[in-house]
Amino acid sequence: MKKKIVAVLICGALMASLAACGSTDSASTDTDSATETATTETSAEAEETESETTEAADGEVYNLRLGSFPGDNFTFMEEYAANVEEASDGRVQIEVINFTTTGSTADAVAMTKAGSYDMMIISGSEYVGYEPCSAVVAVPLVVDNIENAYALETAMLEEGYFSDWDGEVLAVMLTDMQYIALADDEITSAADFNGLIGRCQNANGVQVLQELGCSITTIATTDVYMSLETGVIDFAVSSPTNMVSNAYDEVVKYIIDQPLYCDCNCLVMNSDSYASLPADIQQILQDCADQLSADYQAWNVAAETDCIQSMKDAGIEFISCPDDVYEIIEGETDSCMESFLDTLAQAGVDTDAFKTFVDDTLAEIKGE
């Protein structure tokens, strides 16, 4: 009897022991499962945090300052800023500033090179400090209309001839062509220029006009109208759009129908500011700048055409350039080009290659 009791007790103890072991295995499994779940949740939270951080970085807003002349240029710069903001979904905000209200053009150039302005629109000679490659269109008779000037400058930009700008050139924005507008004197030969007093701001133009026997004086843009009206000057070299916007067309009778030259303004960006931007933002700035250049060219062509027609309707006579006058201009063009190439040579430009490029490009543009 005692043996049966002992056997029962032993069996009971074994069963209790087995139950205890089973309970331990189950608890261990539950613990492992809980640990794995917690690890998964922590990893997911980390990935979510990393994703949020990446999105915040991608969504960073870049605030840029752009210095511009007032007038039409300023309007185009505001449109450029709006286009960039839209294309970047608001990630790029450009403040357009009339730099003439805060100092001189030289001050604005210095501020752009120092990074106070991130961008500005300016002519090559004012930004670079000398006549750079882009100023070739300011040599008389190199180009005869705006379309050809744009085609040449665009080809030069693609070829790398804007490297002397010490900045990232984003867009080419040319002035329209410059003409000689006369208050009273009709020109029928080169002799008619002898003794006339005029205003011209282009050094090459001054050289040509002095060779024709003219005296050139410095007069502020705001004083040209009165000077033409009162006879202080006999003529002014200007563009049709500038003539109309400043009412020169009210005080001139004749315009020589021979465009002399234009000037190359560019939208240029501080190199460090440009390099600090992500590649996608750089591309947006460039794409919008390409559109800006195309829009500005179209506006230039239309504005010049409209202003010329407006002046003709007002009774201003567009006269042909006398042959002997053209010959003198053409002769001085060769001299101006030599001086221009000398300047480029001093800056380290391979002038033979550059001149060949310009000649070949213009021949292709004109279909020669």
C-alpha positions as a Python dict, from the first residue, in 0.01 Angstrom:
ca = {
    (1, 'M'): (0, 0, 0),
    (2, 'K'): (277, 232, 92),
    (3, 'K'): (447, 150, -242),
    (4, 'K'): (132, 257, -433),
    (5, 'I'): (114, 586, -243),
    (6, 'V'): (481, 659, -313),
    (7, 'A'): (430, 582, -683),
    (8, 'V'): (133, 815, -701),
    (9, 'L'): (331, 1092, -532),
    (10, 'I'): (623, 1044, -773),
    (11, 'C'): (391, 1058, -1076),
    (12, 'G'): (229, 1372, -942),
    (13, 'A'): (567, 1534, -891),
    (14, 'L'): (675, 1446, -1244),
    (15, 'M'): (355, 1589, -1393),
    (16, 'A'): (397, 1910, -1193),
    (17, 'S'): (755, 1933, -1313),
    (18, 'L'): (653, 1887, -1676),
    (19, 'A'): (378, 2149, -1641),
    (20, 'A'): (631, 2393, -1497),
    (21, 'C'): (869, 2331, -1788),
    (22, 'G'): (589, 2387, -2038),
    (23, 'S'): (497, 2716, -1869),
    (24, 'T'): (858, 2838, -1891),
    (25, 'D'): (887, 2763, -2265),
    (26, 'S'): (565, 2952, -2336),
    (27, 'A'): (677, 3258, -2141),
    (28, 'S'): (1010, 3256, -2324),
    (29, 'T'): (832, 3244, -2660),
    (30, 'D'): (603, 3533, -2563),
    (31, 'T'): (903, 3739, -2451),
    (32, 'D'): (1091, 3679, -2776),
    (33, 'S'): (781, 3774, -2977),
    (34, 'A'): (736, 4092, -2776),
    (35, 'T'): (1102, 4186, -2821),
    (36, 'E'): (1084, 4125, -3197),
    (37, 'T'): (768, 4339, -3223),
    (38, 'A'): (927, 4621, -3026),
    (39, 'T'): (1238, 4609, -3246),
    (40, 'T'): (1026, 4620, -3562),
    (41, 'E'): (827, 4917, -3433),
    (42, 'T'): (1145, 5101, -3334),
    (43, 'S'): (1296, 5037, -3679),
    (44, 'A'): (979, 5162, -3849),
    (45, 'E'): (980, 5474, -3632),
    (46, 'A'): (1345, 5536, -3722),
    (47, 'E'): (1269, 5495, -4093),
    (48, 'E'): (974, 5733, -4061),
    (49, 'T'): (1192, 5988, -3882),
    (50, 'E'): (1461, 5953, -4148),
    (51, 'S'): (1198, 5999, -4419),
    (52, 'E'): (1065, 6312, -4250),
    (53, 'T'): (1420, 6450, -4223),
    (54, 'T'): (1483, 6384, -4594),
    (55, 'E'): (1159, 6553, -4692),
    (56, 'A'): (1247, 6855, -4478),
    (57, 'A'): (1587, 6882, -4644),
    (58, 'D'): (1435, 6849, -4992),
    (59, 'G'): (1180, 7115, -4904),
    (60, 'E'): (1435, 7374, -4792),
    (61, 'V'): (1356, 7726, -4912),
    (62, 'Y'): (1637, 7914, -5086),
    (63, 'N'): (1617, 8293, -5063),
    (64, 'L'): (1810, 8479, -5333),
    (65, 'R'): (1865, 8850, -5402),
    (66, 'L'): (1873, 8979, -5760),
    (67, 'G'): (1996, 9329, -5848),
    (68, 'S'): (1845, 9490, -6158),
    (69, 'F'): (1820, 9815, -6346),
    (70, 'P'): (1475, 9979, -6325),
    (71, 'G'): (1231, 9981, -6618),
    (72, 'D'): (1176, 9695, -6861),
    (73, 'N'): (1469, 9494, -6724),
    (74, 'F'): (1318, 9506, -6376),
    (75, 'T'): (983, 9383, -6507),
    (76, 'F'): (1149, 9089, -6680),
    (77, 'M'): (1346, 9006, -6364),
    (78, 'E'): (1023, 9001, -6163),
    (79, 'E'): (872, 8762, -6416),
    (80, 'Y'): (1184, 8545, -6394),
    (81, 'A'): (1154, 8535, -6015),
    (82, 'A'): (788, 8434, -6040),
    (83, 'N'): (866, 8159, -6293),
    (84, 'V'): (1144, 8019, -6073),
    (85, 'E'): (916, 8019, -5769),
    (86, 'E'): (646, 7833, -5960),
    (87, 'A'): (887, 7581, -6117),
    (88, 'S'): (1044, 7506, -5777),
    (89, 'D'): (708, 7477, -5596),
    (90, 'G'): (807, 7770, -5379),
    (91, 'R'): (1147, 7634, -5281),
    (92, 'V'): (1325, 7930, -5443),
    (93, 'Q'): (1226, 8284, -5349),
    (94, 'I'): (1400, 8563, -5546),
    (95, 'E'): (1382, 8921, -5422),
    (96, 'V'): (1433, 9163, -5713),
    (97, 'I'): (1603, 9486, -5606),
    (98, 'N'): (1652, 9809, -5801),
    (99, 'F'): (2021, 9848, -5733),
    (100, 'T'): (2027, 10209, -5856),
    (101, 'T'): (1846, 10309, -5536),
    (102, 'T'): (2118, 10171, -5310),
    (103, 'G'): (2433, 10292, -5484),
    (104, 'S'): (2621, 10298, -5811),
    (105, 'T'): (2644, 10021, -6069),
    (106, 'A'): (2999, 9959, -5948),
    (107, 'D'): (2864, 9910, -5596),
    (108, 'A'): (2613, 9654, -5722),
    (109, 'V'): (2886, 9467, -5909),
    (110, 'A'): (3101, 9458, -5596),
    (111, 'M'): (2805, 9336, -5389),
    (112, 'T'): (2734, 9057, -5642),
    (113, 'K'): (3094, 8940, -5649),
    (114, 'A'): (3099, 8948, -5268),
    (115, 'G'): (2770, 8755, -5246),
    (116, 'S'): (2550, 9032, -5098),
    (117, 'Y'): (2353, 9005, -5421),
    (118, 'D'): (2326, 8649, -5549),
    (119, 'M'): (2249, 8761, -5903),
    (120, 'M'): (2234, 9072, -6118),
    (121, 'I'): (2175, 9185, -6474),
    (122, 'I'): (2467, 9386, -6610),
    (123, 'S'): (2680, 9452, -6918),
    (124, 'G'): (3005, 9268, -6963),
    (125, 'S'): (3231, 9572, -6952),
    (126, 'E'): (3079, 9687, -6623),
    (127, 'Y'): (3091, 9343, -6460),
    (128, 'V'): (3418, 9207, -6594),
    (129, 'G'): (3602, 9540, -6582),
    (130, 'Y'): (3702, 9542, -6949),
    (131, 'E'): (3541, 9458, -7282),
    (132, 'P'): (3500, 9077, -7262),
    (133, 'C'): (3432, 8839, -7550),
    (134, 'S'): (3059, 8908, -7522),
    (135, 'A'): (3122, 9274, -7616),
    (136, 'V'): (3200, 9180, -7976),
    (137, 'V'): (2846, 9289, -8072),
    (138, 'A'): (2940, 9642, -7960),
    (139, 'V'): (3195, 9667, -8242),
    (140, 'P'): (3027, 9859, -8527),
    (141, 'L'): (2878, 9655, -8812),
    (142, 'V'): (2965, 9313, -8662),
    (143, 'V'): (2592, 9239, -8637),
    (144, 'D'): (2317, 9411, -8834),
    (145, 'N'): (2007, 9309, -8636),
    (146, 'I'): (1904, 9176, -8296),
    (147, 'E'): (1826, 8823, -8414),
    (148, 'N'): (2178, 8775, -8548),
    (149, 'A'): (2326, 8926, -8233),
    (150, 'Y'): (2133, 8682, -8014),
    (151, 'A'): (2231, 8387, -8231),
    (152, 'L'): (2599, 8485, -8208),
    (153, 'E'): (2596, 8545, -7833),
    (154, 'T'): (2408, 8221, -7764),
    (155, 'A'): (2664, 8027, -7968),
    (156, 'M'): (2943, 8200, -7775),
    (157, 'L'): (2783, 8108, -7443),
    (158, 'E'): (2757, 7744, -7548),
    (159, 'E'): (3119, 7750, -7668),
    (160, 'G'): (3244, 7878, -7332),
    (161, 'Y'): (3333, 8234, -7433),
    (162, 'F'): (3168, 8378, -7122),
    (163, 'S'): (3418, 8225, -6877),
    (164, 'D'): (3575, 8568, -6821),
    (165, 'W'): (3259, 8686, -6642),
    (166, 'D'): (3376, 8546, -6304),
    (167, 'G'): (3031, 8409, -6236),
    (168, 'E'): (2765, 8176, -6372),
    (169, 'V'): (2609, 8344, -6678),
    (170, 'L'): (2249, 8224, -6694),
    (171, 'A'): (2091, 8437, -6967),
    (172, 'V'): (2189, 8669, -7252),
    (173, 'M'): (1980, 8988, -7271),
    (174, 'L'): (2089, 9225, -7548),
    (175, 'T'): (2000, 9589, -7593),
    (176, 'D'): (1835, 9673, -7922),
    (177, 'M'): (2038, 9817, -8209),
    (178, 'Q'): (2175, 10172, -8190),
    (179, 'Y'): (2107, 10436, -8458),
    (180, 'I'): (2212, 10796, -8523),
    (181, 'A'): (1918, 11033, -8465),
    (182, 'L'): (1959, 11392, -8593),
    (183, 'A'): (1770, 11696, -8471),
    (184, 'D'): (1781, 11906, -8789),
    (185, 'D'): (2063, 11806, -9021),
    (186, 'E'): (1994, 11566, -9306),
    (187, 'I'): (2305, 11368, -9393),
    (188, 'T'): (2373, 11324, -9764),
    (189, 'S'): (2750, 11270, -9747),
    (190, 'A'): (3031, 11232, -9494),
    (191, 'A'): (3103, 11604, -9524),
    (192, 'D'): (2767, 11680, -9358),
    (193, 'F'): (2892, 11529, -9032),
    (194, 'N'): (3186, 11766, -9009),
    (195, 'G'): (3149, 11999, -8711),
    (196, 'L'): (2837, 11835, -8565),
    (197, 'I'): (2816, 11779, -8189),
    (198, 'G'): (2663, 11457, -8067),
    (199, 'R'): (2616, 11221, -7776),
    (200, 'C'): (2740, 10863, -7787),
    (201, 'Q'): (2823, 10632, -7495),
    (202, 'N'): (2998, 10355, -7686),
    (203, 'A'): (3376, 10397, -7721),
    (204, 'N'): (3375, 10235, -8065),
    (205, 'G'): (3093, 10463, -8176),
    (206, 'V'): (3284, 10765, -8050),
    (207, 'Q'): (3586, 10660, -8257),
    (208, 'V'): (3374, 10626, -8572),
    (209, 'L'): (3198, 10959, -8524),
    (210, 'Q'): (3519, 11146, -8453),
    (211, 'E'): (3662, 11004, -8776),
    (212, 'L'): (3356, 11156, -8948),
    (213, 'G'): (3453, 11496, -8806),
    (214, 'C'): (3210, 11512, -8512),
    (215, 'S'): (3267, 11630, -8158),
    (216, 'I'): (3126, 11402, -7887),
    (217, 'T'): (3004, 11533, -7555),
    (218, 'T'): (2894, 11363, -7233),
    (219, 'I'): (2534, 11436, -7140),
    (220, 'A'): (2312, 11257, -6890),
    (221, 'T'): (2025, 11058, -7039),
    (222, 'T'): (1776, 11288, -6868),
    (223, 'D'): (1928, 11591, -7047),
    (224, 'V'): (1935, 11453, -7401),
    (225, 'Y'): (1581, 11562, -7491),
    (226, 'M'): (1641, 11925, -7393),
    (227, 'S'): (1987, 11926, -7553),
    (228, 'L'): (1844, 11809, -7886),
    (229, 'E'): (1556, 12053, -7865),
    (230, 'T'): (1775, 12356, -7786),
    (231, 'G'): (2060, 12271, -8022),
    (232, 'V'): (2320, 12194, -7756),
    (233, 'I'): (2377, 11873, -7948),
    (234, 'D'): (2296, 11795, -8310),
    (235, 'F'): (2245, 11422, -8278),
    (236, 'A'): (2236, 11131, -8035),
    (237, 'V'): (2317, 10765, -8084),
    (238, 'S'): (2042, 10561, -7923),
    (239, 'S'): (1801, 10273, -7972),
    (240, 'P'): (1447, 10311, -8110),
    (241, 'T'): (1290, 10195, -7784),
    (242, 'N'): (1500, 10441, -7586),
    (243, 'M'): (1417, 10722, -7829),
    (244, 'V'): (1046, 10665, -7787),
    (245, 'S'): (1049, 10605, -7411),
    (246, 'N'): (1247, 10928, -7359),
    (247, 'A'): (1051, 11121, -7624),
    (248, 'Y'): (1357, 11188, -7840),
    (249, 'D'): (1126, 11120, -8132),
    (250, 'E'): (961, 11456, -8058),
    (251, 'V'): (1282, 11651, -8121),
    (252, 'V'): (1456, 11467, -8406),
    (253, 'K'): (1377, 11484, -8777),
    (254, 'Y'): (1607, 11222, -8927),
    (255, 'I'): (1740, 10879, -8836),
    (256, 'I'): (2012, 10711, -9041),
    (257, 'D'): (1875, 10370, -9132),
    (258, 'Q'): (2197, 10185, -9055),
    (259, 'P'): (2216, 10005, -8720),
    (260, 'L'): (2565, 10042, -8576),
    (261, 'Y'): (2591, 9799, -8285),
    (262, 'C'): (2419, 9676, -7970),
    (263, 'D'): (2539, 9581, -7622),
    (264, 'C'): (2528, 9255, -7433),
    (265, 'N'): (2371, 9246, -7089),
    (266, 'C'): (2359, 8917, -6903),
    (267, 'L'): (2195, 8767, -6599),
    (268, 'V'): (2497, 8651, -6398),
    (269, 'M'): (2505, 8467, -6064),
    (270, 'N'): (2771, 8467, -5794),
    (271, 'S'): (2973, 8148, -5841),
    (272, 'D'): (2963, 8048, -5473),
    (273, 'S'): (2589, 8112, -5448),
    (274, 'Y'): (2530, 7897, -5755),
    (275, 'A'): (2758, 7615, -5636),
    (276, 'S'): (2583, 7603, -5298),
    (277, 'L'): (2250, 7507, -5455),
    (278, 'P'): (2133, 7149, -5520),
    (279, 'A'): (2157, 7031, -5879),
    (280, 'D'): (1781, 7035, -5931),
    (281, 'I'): (1758, 7398, -5818),
    (282, 'Q'): (2046, 7494, -6046),
    (283, 'Q'): (1860, 7332, -6336),
    (284, 'I'): (1541, 7521, -6253),
    (285, 'L'): (1730, 7851, -6249),
    (286, 'Q'): (1888, 7768, -6586),
    (287, 'D'): (1567, 7647, -6750),
    (288, 'C'): (1382, 7962, -6644),
    (289, 'A'): (1678, 8174, -6758),
    (290, 'D'): (1666, 8010, -7103),
    (291, 'Q'): (1300, 8105, -7125),
    (292, 'L'): (1382, 8456, -7000),
    (293, 'S'): (1638, 8504, -7277),
    (294, 'A'): (1394, 8382, -7544),
    (295, 'D'): (1113, 8605, -7412),
    (296, 'Y'): (1343, 8907, -7390),
    (297, 'Q'): (1464, 8856, -7746),
    (298, 'A'): (1107, 8831, -7877),
    (299, 'W'): (1013, 9145, -7686),
    (300, 'N'): (1326, 9323, -7815),
    (301, 'V'): (1248, 9249, -8177),
    (302, 'A'): (881, 9346, -8145),
    (303, 'A'): (955, 9662, -7946),
    (304, 'E'): (1217, 9783, -8193),
    (305, 'T'): (985, 9719, -8489),
    (306, 'D'): (693, 9895, -8319),
    (307, 'C'): (903, 10196, -8216),
    (308, 'I'): (1051, 10241, -8563),
    (309, 'Q'): (703, 10231, -8713),
    (310, 'S'): (578, 10474, -8448),
    (311, 'M'): (851, 10724, -8534),
    (312, 'K'): (781, 10690, -8906),
    (313, 'D'): (414, 10754, -8837),
    (314, 'A'): (516, 11065, -8643),
    (315, 'G'): (689, 11201, -8952),
    (316, 'I'): (1051, 11116, -8874),
    (317, 'E'): (1241, 11037, -9192),
    (318, 'F'): (1461, 10728, -9200),
    (319, 'I'): (1738, 10807, -9447),
    (320, 'S'): (1981, 10569, -9614),
    (321, 'C'): (2341, 10576, -9500),
    (322, 'P'): (2548, 10755, -9769),
    (323, 'D'): (2809, 10534, -9932),
    (324, 'D'): (3106, 10744, -9820),
    (325, 'V'): (2975, 10745, -9462),
    (326, 'Y'): (2942, 10366, -9467),
    (327, 'E'): (3295, 10332, -9603),
    (328, 'I'): (3435, 10538, -9314),
    (329, 'I'): (3235, 10337, -9059),
    (330, 'E'): (3354, 10014, -9219),
    (331, 'G'): (3715, 10130, -9211),
    (332, 'E'): (3693, 10224, -8844),
    (333, 'T'): (3527, 9890, -8771),
    (334, 'D'): (3849, 9713, -8865),
    (335, 'S'): (4043, 9940, -8629),
    (336, 'C'): (3788, 9890, -8349),
    (337, 'M'): (3806, 9512, -8394),
    (338, 'E'): (4185, 9516, -8374),
    (339, 'S'): (4171, 9712, -8047),
    (340, 'F'): (3904, 9479, -7914),
    (341, 'L'): (4107, 9168, -7995),
    (342, 'D'): (4416, 9325, -7833),
    (343, 'T'): (4215, 9363, -7512),
    (344, 'L'): (4109, 8999, -7528),
    (345, 'A'): (4467, 8887, -7595),
    (346, 'Q'): (4582, 9067, -7280),
    (347, 'A'): (4317, 8872, -7090),
    (348, 'G'): (4454, 8543, -7223),
    (349, 'V'): (4199, 8474, -7497),
    (350, 'D'): (4314, 8291, -7811),
    (351, 'T'): (4205, 8574, -8040),
    (352, 'D'): (4274, 8389, -8365),
    (353, 'A'): (4041, 8108, -8261),
    (354, 'F'): (3784, 8357, -8131),
    (355, 'K'): (3781, 8567, -8449),
    (356, 'T'): (3751, 8254, -8661),
    (357, 'F'): (3462, 8134, -8444),
    (358, 'V'): (3280, 8468, -8474),
    (359, 'D'): (3329, 8488, -8851),
    (360, 'D'): (3223, 8127, -8909),
    (361, 'T'): (2922, 8156, -8679),
    (362, 'L'): (2799, 8477, -8843),
    (363, 'A'): (2846, 8323, -9190),
    (364, 'E'): (2637, 8024, -9080),
    (365, 'I'): (2372, 8251, -8925),
    (366, 'K'): (2344, 8455, -9244),
    (367, 'G'): (2353, 8147, -9465),
    (368, 'E'): (2669, 8257, -9642),
}
